[in-house]
Tab-separated table of C-alpha atoms and ligand atoms in Angstrom:
chain	number	residue	atom	x	y	z
A	1	MET	CA	54.117	17.782	88.658
A	2	PRO	CA	50.966	16.144	89.514
A	3	SER	CA	50.879	12.462	89.260
A	4	ARG	CA	48.234	10.466	87.214
A	5	PHE	CA	47.578	7.873	89.621
A	6	GLN	CA	47.019	8.614	93.462
A	7	PRO	CA	47.101	5.194	95.353
A	8	ARG	CA	46.084	4.772	99.019
A	9	LEU	CA	45.201	1.793	101.406
A	10	VAL	CA	41.468	1.559	102.005
A	11	ASN	CA	41.737	0.266	105.656
A	12	GLY	CA	44.528	0.384	108.291
A	13	PRO	CA	47.445	-2.107	108.112
A	14	PHE	CA	45.976	-4.484	110.560
A	15	GLU	CA	42.631	-4.431	108.540
A	16	ASP	CA	41.497	-5.944	105.285
A	17	PRO	CA	43.897	-5.251	102.272
A	18	GLY	CA	42.786	-3.040	99.686
A	19	LEU	CA	44.333	-0.297	97.515
A	20	PHE	CA	42.210	2.511	96.122
A	21	ILE	CA	44.041	4.274	92.999
A	22	SER	CA	42.205	7.253	91.851
A	23	PHE	CA	42.848	8.929	88.562
A	24	PRO	CA	42.219	12.664	89.899
A	25	PHE	CA	41.836	14.235	86.559
A	26	GLU	CA	39.613	11.427	84.954
A	27	ARG	CA	37.091	10.862	87.619
A	28	ARG	CA	37.937	7.206	87.469
A	29	ALA	CA	39.564	4.549	89.762
A	30	MET	CA	40.880	1.288	90.110
A	31	LEU	CA	41.081	-1.007	92.709
A	32	PHE	CA	43.752	-3.783	93.918
A	33	ASP	CA	41.909	-6.371	96.160
A	34	LEU	CA	38.483	-6.359	97.613
A	35	GLY	CA	38.542	-6.371	101.332
A	36	ASP	CA	35.992	-4.588	103.449
A	37	LEU	CA	35.184	-1.406	101.427
A	38	SER	CA	33.304	0.339	104.206
A	39	ARG	CA	35.588	3.114	104.321
A	40	LEU	CA	34.896	4.020	100.547
A	41	PRO	CA	31.956	6.294	100.167
A	42	PRO	CA	29.588	5.666	97.178
A	43	ARG	CA	31.229	8.630	95.191
A	44	ASP	CA	34.599	6.692	95.299
A	45	LEU	CA	33.151	3.107	94.594
A	46	LEU	CA	31.138	4.642	91.746
A	47	LYS	CA	34.522	5.825	90.215
A	48	ILE	CA	35.886	2.322	90.118
A	49	SER	CA	36.213	0.889	86.270
A	50	HIS	CA	38.759	-2.306	87.218
A	51	VAL	CA	39.092	-4.404	89.885
A	52	PHE	CA	42.072	-6.677	90.634
A	53	VAL	CA	41.919	-9.236	93.108
A	54	THR	CA	44.836	-11.146	94.189
A	55	HIS	CA	42.915	-14.303	95.606
A	56	THR	CA	39.736	-14.933	97.206
A	57	HIS	CA	40.729	-15.690	100.768
A	58	MET	CA	37.664	-13.798	102.560
A	59	ASP	CA	39.824	-10.748	103.534
A	60	HIS	CA	40.729	-10.071	100.124
A	61	PHE	CA	37.249	-10.765	98.542
A	62	ILE	CA	34.429	-9.858	101.069
A	63	GLY	CA	34.055	-6.409	99.458
A	64	PHE	CA	32.360	-7.891	96.342
A	65	ASP	CA	29.024	-7.487	97.786
A	66	GLN	CA	29.628	-3.993	99.022
A	67	LEU	CA	30.696	-2.938	95.600
A	68	LEU	CA	28.381	-4.740	93.775
A	69	ARG	CA	25.409	-3.234	95.957
A	70	CYS	CA	26.571	0.198	95.104
A	71	VAL	CA	26.871	-0.064	91.341
A	72	LEU	CA	23.750	-2.420	90.787
A	73	GLY	CA	21.150	0.146	89.187
A	74	ARG	CA	24.019	2.109	87.319
A	75	GLN	CA	24.757	2.231	83.683
A	76	LYS	CA	28.216	0.799	84.042
A	77	ASP	CA	30.876	-1.696	83.081
A	78	LEU	CA	32.831	-3.097	85.716
A	79	CYS	CA	35.731	-5.493	85.028
A	80	LEU	CA	37.270	-7.829	87.542
A	81	TYR	CA	40.118	-10.008	87.269
A	82	GLY	CA	41.463	-12.529	89.584
A	83	PRO	CA	43.217	-15.842	89.706
A	84	THR	CA	42.355	-19.506	89.008
A	85	GLY	CA	38.729	-20.219	90.018
A	86	PHE	CA	37.848	-16.412	90.346
A	87	ILE	CA	34.801	-17.085	87.608
A	88	ASP	CA	33.450	-19.818	89.877
A	89	ASN	CA	33.967	-17.587	92.874
A	90	VAL	CA	32.408	-14.694	91.516
A	91	GLU	CA	29.311	-16.750	90.087
A	92	GLY	CA	29.157	-18.422	93.487
A	93	LYS	CA	28.515	-15.063	95.077
A	94	LEU	CA	26.005	-13.921	92.536
A	95	ALA	CA	24.032	-17.073	92.634
A	96	GLY	CA	23.587	-16.245	96.228
A	97	TYR	CA	21.267	-13.752	95.865
A	98	SER	CA	17.488	-13.543	94.160
A	99	TRP	CA	17.530	-11.344	91.153
A	100	ASP	CA	13.685	-11.130	90.455
A	101	LEU	CA	13.636	-7.417	90.840
A	102	VAL	CA	16.370	-6.206	88.572
A	103	ASP	CA	13.797	-5.686	85.714
A	104	ARG	CA	13.119	-2.433	87.516
A	105	PHE	CA	16.544	-0.914	86.714
A	106	THR	CA	16.362	1.146	83.569
A	107	CYS	CA	20.010	1.342	83.526
A	108	GLN	CA	22.271	-1.868	82.823
A	109	LEU	CA	25.031	-2.996	84.688
A	110	GLY	CA	27.632	-5.169	83.078
A	111	LEU	CA	30.175	-7.516	84.931
A	112	HIS	CA	33.056	-8.965	82.863
A	113	LEU	CA	35.256	-11.341	84.608
A	114	THR	CA	38.777	-12.476	83.701
A	115	GLU	CA	40.543	-15.358	85.336
A	116	VAL	CA	44.090	-15.625	84.960
A	117	HIS	CA	46.066	-19.056	84.305
A	118	ALA	CA	49.497	-19.476	83.478
A	119	ASP	CA	49.256	-19.764	79.894
A	120	ARG	CA	45.768	-18.369	79.037
A	121	ARG	CA	43.287	-16.110	80.415
A	122	LEU	CA	39.100	-16.866	80.505
A	123	HIS	CA	36.425	-14.240	80.125
A	124	ARG	CA	32.967	-14.436	80.898
A	125	SER	CA	30.400	-11.504	81.146
A	126	TYR	CA	27.049	-11.072	83.018
A	127	HIS	CA	24.452	-8.236	82.780
A	128	CYS	CA	22.115	-7.382	85.621
A	129	GLY	CA	19.154	-7.375	83.495
A	130	ASP	CA	19.508	-10.810	82.745
A	131	GLY	CA	19.769	-11.660	86.473
A	132	PHE	CA	23.408	-12.190	85.964
A	133	ALA	CA	23.192	-15.100	84.119
A	134	ALA	CA	26.328	-15.748	81.755
A	135	THR	CA	26.006	-14.291	78.526
A	136	SER	CA	28.213	-16.911	77.028
A	137	ASP	CA	30.726	-19.806	77.783
A	138	LYS	CA	34.019	-18.803	78.835
A	139	VAL	CA	36.205	-17.343	76.319
A	140	ALA	CA	39.994	-18.168	76.327
A	141	GLN	CA	42.947	-15.876	75.359
A	142	PRO	CA	46.534	-16.159	75.430
A	143	PHE	CA	48.002	-14.580	78.811
A	144	ASP	CA	51.719	-12.993	78.377
A	145	GLY	CA	51.509	-11.154	81.716
A	146	ARG	CA	49.511	-8.187	80.684
A	147	LEU	CA	45.813	-8.074	82.089
A	148	HIS	CA	44.619	-4.824	81.114
A	149	THR	CA	45.879	-2.413	78.032
A	150	GLU	CA	44.697	1.142	77.430
A	151	PRO	CA	46.738	3.575	75.120
A	152	GLY	CA	48.093	5.272	78.073
A	153	LEU	CA	48.380	2.457	80.790
A	154	HIS	CA	48.531	-1.180	81.163
A	155	VAL	CA	47.996	-3.428	84.280
A	156	GLU	CA	50.305	-6.402	84.584
A	157	ALA	CA	49.967	-9.559	86.601
A	158	ALA	CA	52.372	-12.107	87.974
A	159	ILE	CA	51.172	-15.580	89.307
A	160	LEU	CA	52.746	-15.951	93.035
A	161	GLN	CA	52.441	-18.720	95.426
A	162	HIS	CA	50.534	-18.252	98.682
A	163	SER	CA	48.583	-21.421	100.147
A	164	ILE	CA	47.010	-21.015	96.721
A	165	PRO	CA	47.835	-19.314	93.624
A	166	CYS	CA	47.904	-15.600	94.257
A	167	LEU	CA	48.367	-12.796	91.689
A	168	GLY	CA	50.768	-9.666	92.211
A	169	PHE	CA	49.794	-6.482	90.095
A	170	ALA	CA	51.689	-3.752	88.364
A	171	LEU	CA	49.639	-0.508	87.181
A	172	ALA	CA	52.269	1.398	84.710
A	173	GLU	CA	51.657	4.680	82.998
A	174	ARG	CA	53.210	4.518	79.436
A	175	PHE	CA	54.822	8.073	80.074
A	176	HIS	CA	53.871	10.958	81.594
A	177	VAL	CA	52.733	14.063	80.031
A	178	ASN	CA	53.391	17.373	82.047
A	179	ILE	CA	51.629	20.384	81.035
A	180	LEU	CA	53.658	23.629	81.209
A	181	LYS	CA	51.908	26.462	82.571
A	182	THR	CA	54.372	28.821	81.133
A	183	GLY	CA	53.734	27.443	77.638
A	184	LEU	CA	49.943	27.708	78.024
A	185	GLU	CA	50.382	31.241	79.032
A	186	ASP	CA	52.713	31.974	75.976
A	187	LEU	CA	49.965	30.760	73.666
A	188	GLY	CA	47.040	32.446	75.635
A	189	LEU	CA	45.422	29.172	76.483
A	190	THR	CA	43.604	28.307	79.434
A	191	PRO	CA	43.183	24.691	80.722
A	192	GLY	CA	39.982	23.000	80.069
A	193	PRO	CA	38.436	19.677	79.133
A	194	TRP	CA	40.746	19.742	75.672
A	195	ILE	CA	43.762	18.929	78.122
A	196	ALA	CA	42.543	15.343	78.401
A	197	ARG	CA	41.699	14.919	74.490
A	198	PHE	CA	45.565	16.643	73.896
A	199	LYS	CA	46.945	13.796	76.237
A	200	ALA	CA	44.778	11.054	74.667
A	201	ALA	CA	45.795	12.215	71.026
A	202	LEU	CA	49.618	11.784	72.338
A	203	TYR	CA	48.746	8.368	73.736
A	204	ALA	CA	47.105	7.270	70.475
A	205	GLU	CA	50.474	8.488	68.590
A	206	VAL	CA	48.173	10.947	66.511
A	207	HIS	CA	50.398	12.264	63.503
A	208	PRO	CA	52.008	15.722	64.763
A	209	GLN	CA	50.991	17.503	61.649
A	210	THR	CA	47.292	16.650	62.561
A	211	GLU	CA	45.303	19.876	63.397
A	212	PHE	CA	44.035	19.877	66.995
A	213	ASN	CA	41.337	22.295	67.923
A	214	ILE	CA	41.161	23.858	71.188
A	215	GLU	CA	37.506	25.036	71.889
A	216	ARG	CA	36.306	28.397	72.665
A	217	GLY	CA	37.421	29.483	76.281
A	218	PRO	CA	36.972	32.775	78.561
A	219	ARG	CA	39.693	34.213	76.215
A	220	GLY	CA	38.563	34.089	73.072
A	221	SER	CA	37.449	32.017	70.090
A	222	GLU	CA	38.400	28.375	68.907
A	223	ARG	CA	42.183	27.942	67.946
A	224	THR	CA	43.978	25.280	65.757
A	225	PHE	CA	47.209	24.036	66.193
A	226	ALA	CA	49.267	21.453	64.745
A	227	LEU	CA	49.417	18.688	67.272
A	228	GLY	CA	53.429	18.529	67.095
A	229	ARG	CA	53.721	22.047	67.630
A	230	LEU	CA	51.356	22.445	70.383
A	231	THR	CA	53.320	19.502	72.241
A	232	GLN	CA	56.405	21.281	71.755
A	233	LYS	CA	55.068	24.472	73.228
A	234	ILE	CA	53.090	23.274	76.271
A	235	ALA	CA	54.034	19.858	77.265
A	236	ARG	CA	57.224	18.036	78.883
A	237	ILE	CA	57.304	14.141	78.487
A	238	THR	CA	58.381	12.299	81.395
A	239	PRO	CA	58.642	8.644	82.350
A	240	GLY	CA	55.245	7.129	83.419
A	241	GLN	CA	54.339	6.229	86.984
A	242	LYS	CA	54.271	2.501	88.194
A	243	ILE	CA	52.666	1.267	91.198
A	244	ALA	CA	52.883	-2.274	92.283
A	245	TYR	CA	50.871	-4.366	94.722
A	246	VAL	CA	52.147	-7.550	96.446
A	247	THR	CA	50.339	-9.530	99.247
A	248	ASP	CA	49.887	-13.065	100.529
A	249	VAL	CA	52.984	-14.527	99.163
A	250	GLY	CA	55.683	-16.817	100.768
A	251	ASP	CA	59.342	-16.020	100.446
A	252	THR	CA	60.141	-18.776	97.987
A	253	ALA	CA	63.041	-18.155	95.139
A	254	ALA	CA	60.355	-18.377	92.476
A	255	THR	CA	58.233	-15.682	94.328
A	256	ARG	CA	61.257	-13.358	94.539
A	257	GLU	CA	61.914	-13.472	91.162
A	258	ALA	CA	58.593	-12.785	90.199
A	259	VAL	CA	58.003	-9.960	92.471
A	260	VAL	CA	61.383	-8.183	91.602
A	261	ALA	CA	60.395	-8.487	87.860
A	262	LEU	CA	56.689	-7.336	88.647
A	263	ALA	CA	57.689	-4.286	90.931
A	264	HIS	CA	60.853	-3.477	88.878
A	265	ASP	CA	61.514	0.133	89.025
A	266	ALA	CA	58.209	1.125	90.975
A	267	ASP	CA	57.589	4.676	92.042
A	268	GLN	CA	55.656	3.061	95.118
A	269	LEU	CA	55.423	-0.745	96.178
A	270	PHE	CA	52.487	-1.755	98.353
A	271	ILE	CA	53.867	-5.096	100.057
A	272	GLU	CA	52.609	-7.059	102.824
A	273	ALA	CA	54.684	-7.352	106.081
A	274	ALA	CA	52.607	-10.093	107.969
A	275	PHE	CA	55.113	-10.946	110.522
A	276	LEU	CA	58.397	-10.040	112.204
A	277	ASP	CA	61.611	-11.940	111.120
A	278	ARG	CA	61.751	-13.607	114.427
A	279	ASP	CA	58.462	-15.390	113.430
A	280	ARG	CA	59.641	-16.252	109.989
A	281	GLU	CA	58.785	-19.995	110.592
A	282	ARG	CA	55.092	-19.062	111.207
A	283	ALA	CA	55.348	-16.455	108.108
A	284	ALA	CA	56.639	-19.572	106.025
A	285	ALA	CA	53.873	-22.058	107.036
A	286	THR	CA	51.195	-19.670	106.211
A	287	HIS	CA	52.792	-18.321	102.880
A	288	HIS	CA	53.171	-14.685	103.963
A	289	LEU	CA	56.020	-12.426	104.134
A	290	THR	CA	58.050	-11.005	107.087
A	291	ALA	CA	58.823	-7.112	107.257
A	292	CYS	CA	62.764	-8.000	106.768
A	293	GLN	CA	61.610	-10.010	103.326
A	294	ALA	CA	59.412	-7.320	102.358
A	295	GLY	CA	61.928	-4.788	103.028
A	296	LYS	CA	64.489	-6.821	100.895
A	297	LEU	CA	62.407	-7.604	97.835
A	298	ALA	CA	61.375	-3.558	97.664
A	299	ALA	CA	65.393	-2.892	97.700
A	300	LEU	CA	65.957	-5.813	94.966
A	301	ALA	CA	63.193	-4.477	92.952
A	302	ARG	CA	64.632	-0.926	93.072
A	303	ALA	CA	61.348	0.504	94.110
A	304	ARG	CA	61.566	4.212	95.020
A	305	ARG	CA	59.608	3.891	98.030
A	306	PHE	CA	57.366	1.217	99.631
A	307	THR	CA	54.538	0.883	101.741
A	308	LEU	CA	53.722	-1.892	104.324
A	309	PHE	CA	50.361	-3.319	105.141
A	310	HIS	CA	48.462	-6.650	106.188
A	311	PHE	CA	50.250	-6.925	109.633
A	312	SER	CA	49.043	-9.992	111.747
A	313	PRO	CA	47.025	-8.833	114.558
A	314	ARG	CA	49.486	-10.268	116.993
A	315	TYR	CA	51.648	-7.166	116.561
A	316	GLU	CA	48.751	-4.665	117.406
A	317	GLY	CA	50.455	-1.513	118.665
A	318	ARG	CA	53.981	-2.689	117.572
A	319	GLU	CA	53.585	-1.222	114.056
A	320	ALA	CA	57.330	0.390	114.664
A	321	GLU	CA	58.812	-2.784	115.088
A	322	LEU	CA	57.598	-4.011	111.693
A	323	LEU	CA	58.373	-0.871	110.069
A	324	GLN	CA	61.856	-0.530	111.688
A	325	GLU	CA	62.735	-4.071	110.652
A	326	ALA	CA	61.544	-3.473	106.751
A	327	ARG	CA	63.514	-0.290	106.671
A	328	ALA	CA	66.859	-1.877	108.006
A	329	ALA	CA	66.370	-4.753	105.583
A	330	TYR	CA	66.020	-2.464	102.720
A	331	PHE	CA	69.095	-0.219	103.687
A	332	ARG	CA	71.047	-3.419	103.928
A	333	ALA	CA	70.213	-4.753	100.742
A	334	CYS	CA	70.602	-1.328	99.049
A	335	ALA	CA	74.121	-1.129	100.539
A	336	CYS	CA	74.924	-4.621	99.221
A	337	MET	CA	73.672	-3.407	95.664
A	338	ASP	CA	75.767	-0.332	96.222
A	339	ARG	CA	73.178	1.952	95.806
A	340	ASP	CA	72.212	5.104	97.705
A	341	PRO	CA	68.836	4.413	99.436
A	342	THR	CA	66.393	7.264	98.731
A	343	GLN	CA	63.328	5.482	99.720
A	344	LYS	CA	60.980	6.672	101.886
A	345	LEU	CA	58.906	4.702	104.297
A	346	GLU	CA	55.343	5.378	104.689
A	347	ASN	CA	52.494	3.977	107.152
B	1	ZN	ZN1	45.499	-15.061	102.018
B	2	ZN	ZN1	45.598	-12.166	103.535
């Protein structure tokens, strides 16, 4: 069955971090981290609706300008999330340019920032037509781990510890709606834009007795069904997909606990492996993970598969050692947990 989210790393494992998550049936995408985005074509950049930044070290944030430049003259709202200090960091970037020509744009870009603190999140918005002057003071709301919620999905964040606070993210689908081809055929229906409307109705928990109209297709006129009956015939509901993303963290007890909770049961965990375990003192000093620690965390979180990235340049040409070390640690940890390791390793 097709997945709702299709994640892919923007760059190679020795290059800047960034995870592009496309929603192939919805012409939209999310981005975890904002490293160099040169490899993303404008058609992909324009799909991005939400950007989640772990921290603002340059390799995770330098792509902000590339993204802004691409969307500048568009009618679009872009939501960006980051750790403590994020609003100042973005305002600093915006203050670095002159915006006297933006009144030529007929479309208006809106930027909506959220900054995460342990007990609250701060919001502030900006519009291109105002030269990105803030539209109001920062607005505070409580923070309970959820950063963004839609009827069918949410994004969670955990505050992890690098040399500075650093966020980890998990994107979770509430449940997955599989459309049954045989069910469509039985009812003489053809897929169309109504499928998205149908799924949205399920996520919105519309009453099963509600009439659901399917627009005229090539096979005939408009059809009307009770939503519940239609669901029984054409849909199978399965657990939702979960993608987790963790990078630039030290291997402390607090971090391990937070990562395991955040990535618990993930279908795919993207996790940094900056160093080999023989260099673990260097990893600890720079607040990064070793491949061994990454593999163990993936097992403890019961992630079904994991993908390593953010390798230190010192291992250029030695990716296999990093992968092997992580895989061995994963299998060892799985064995300790008395569980069949079924995970697949990418890269
Ligand atoms: Zn960093
Ligand atoms: Zn980094």
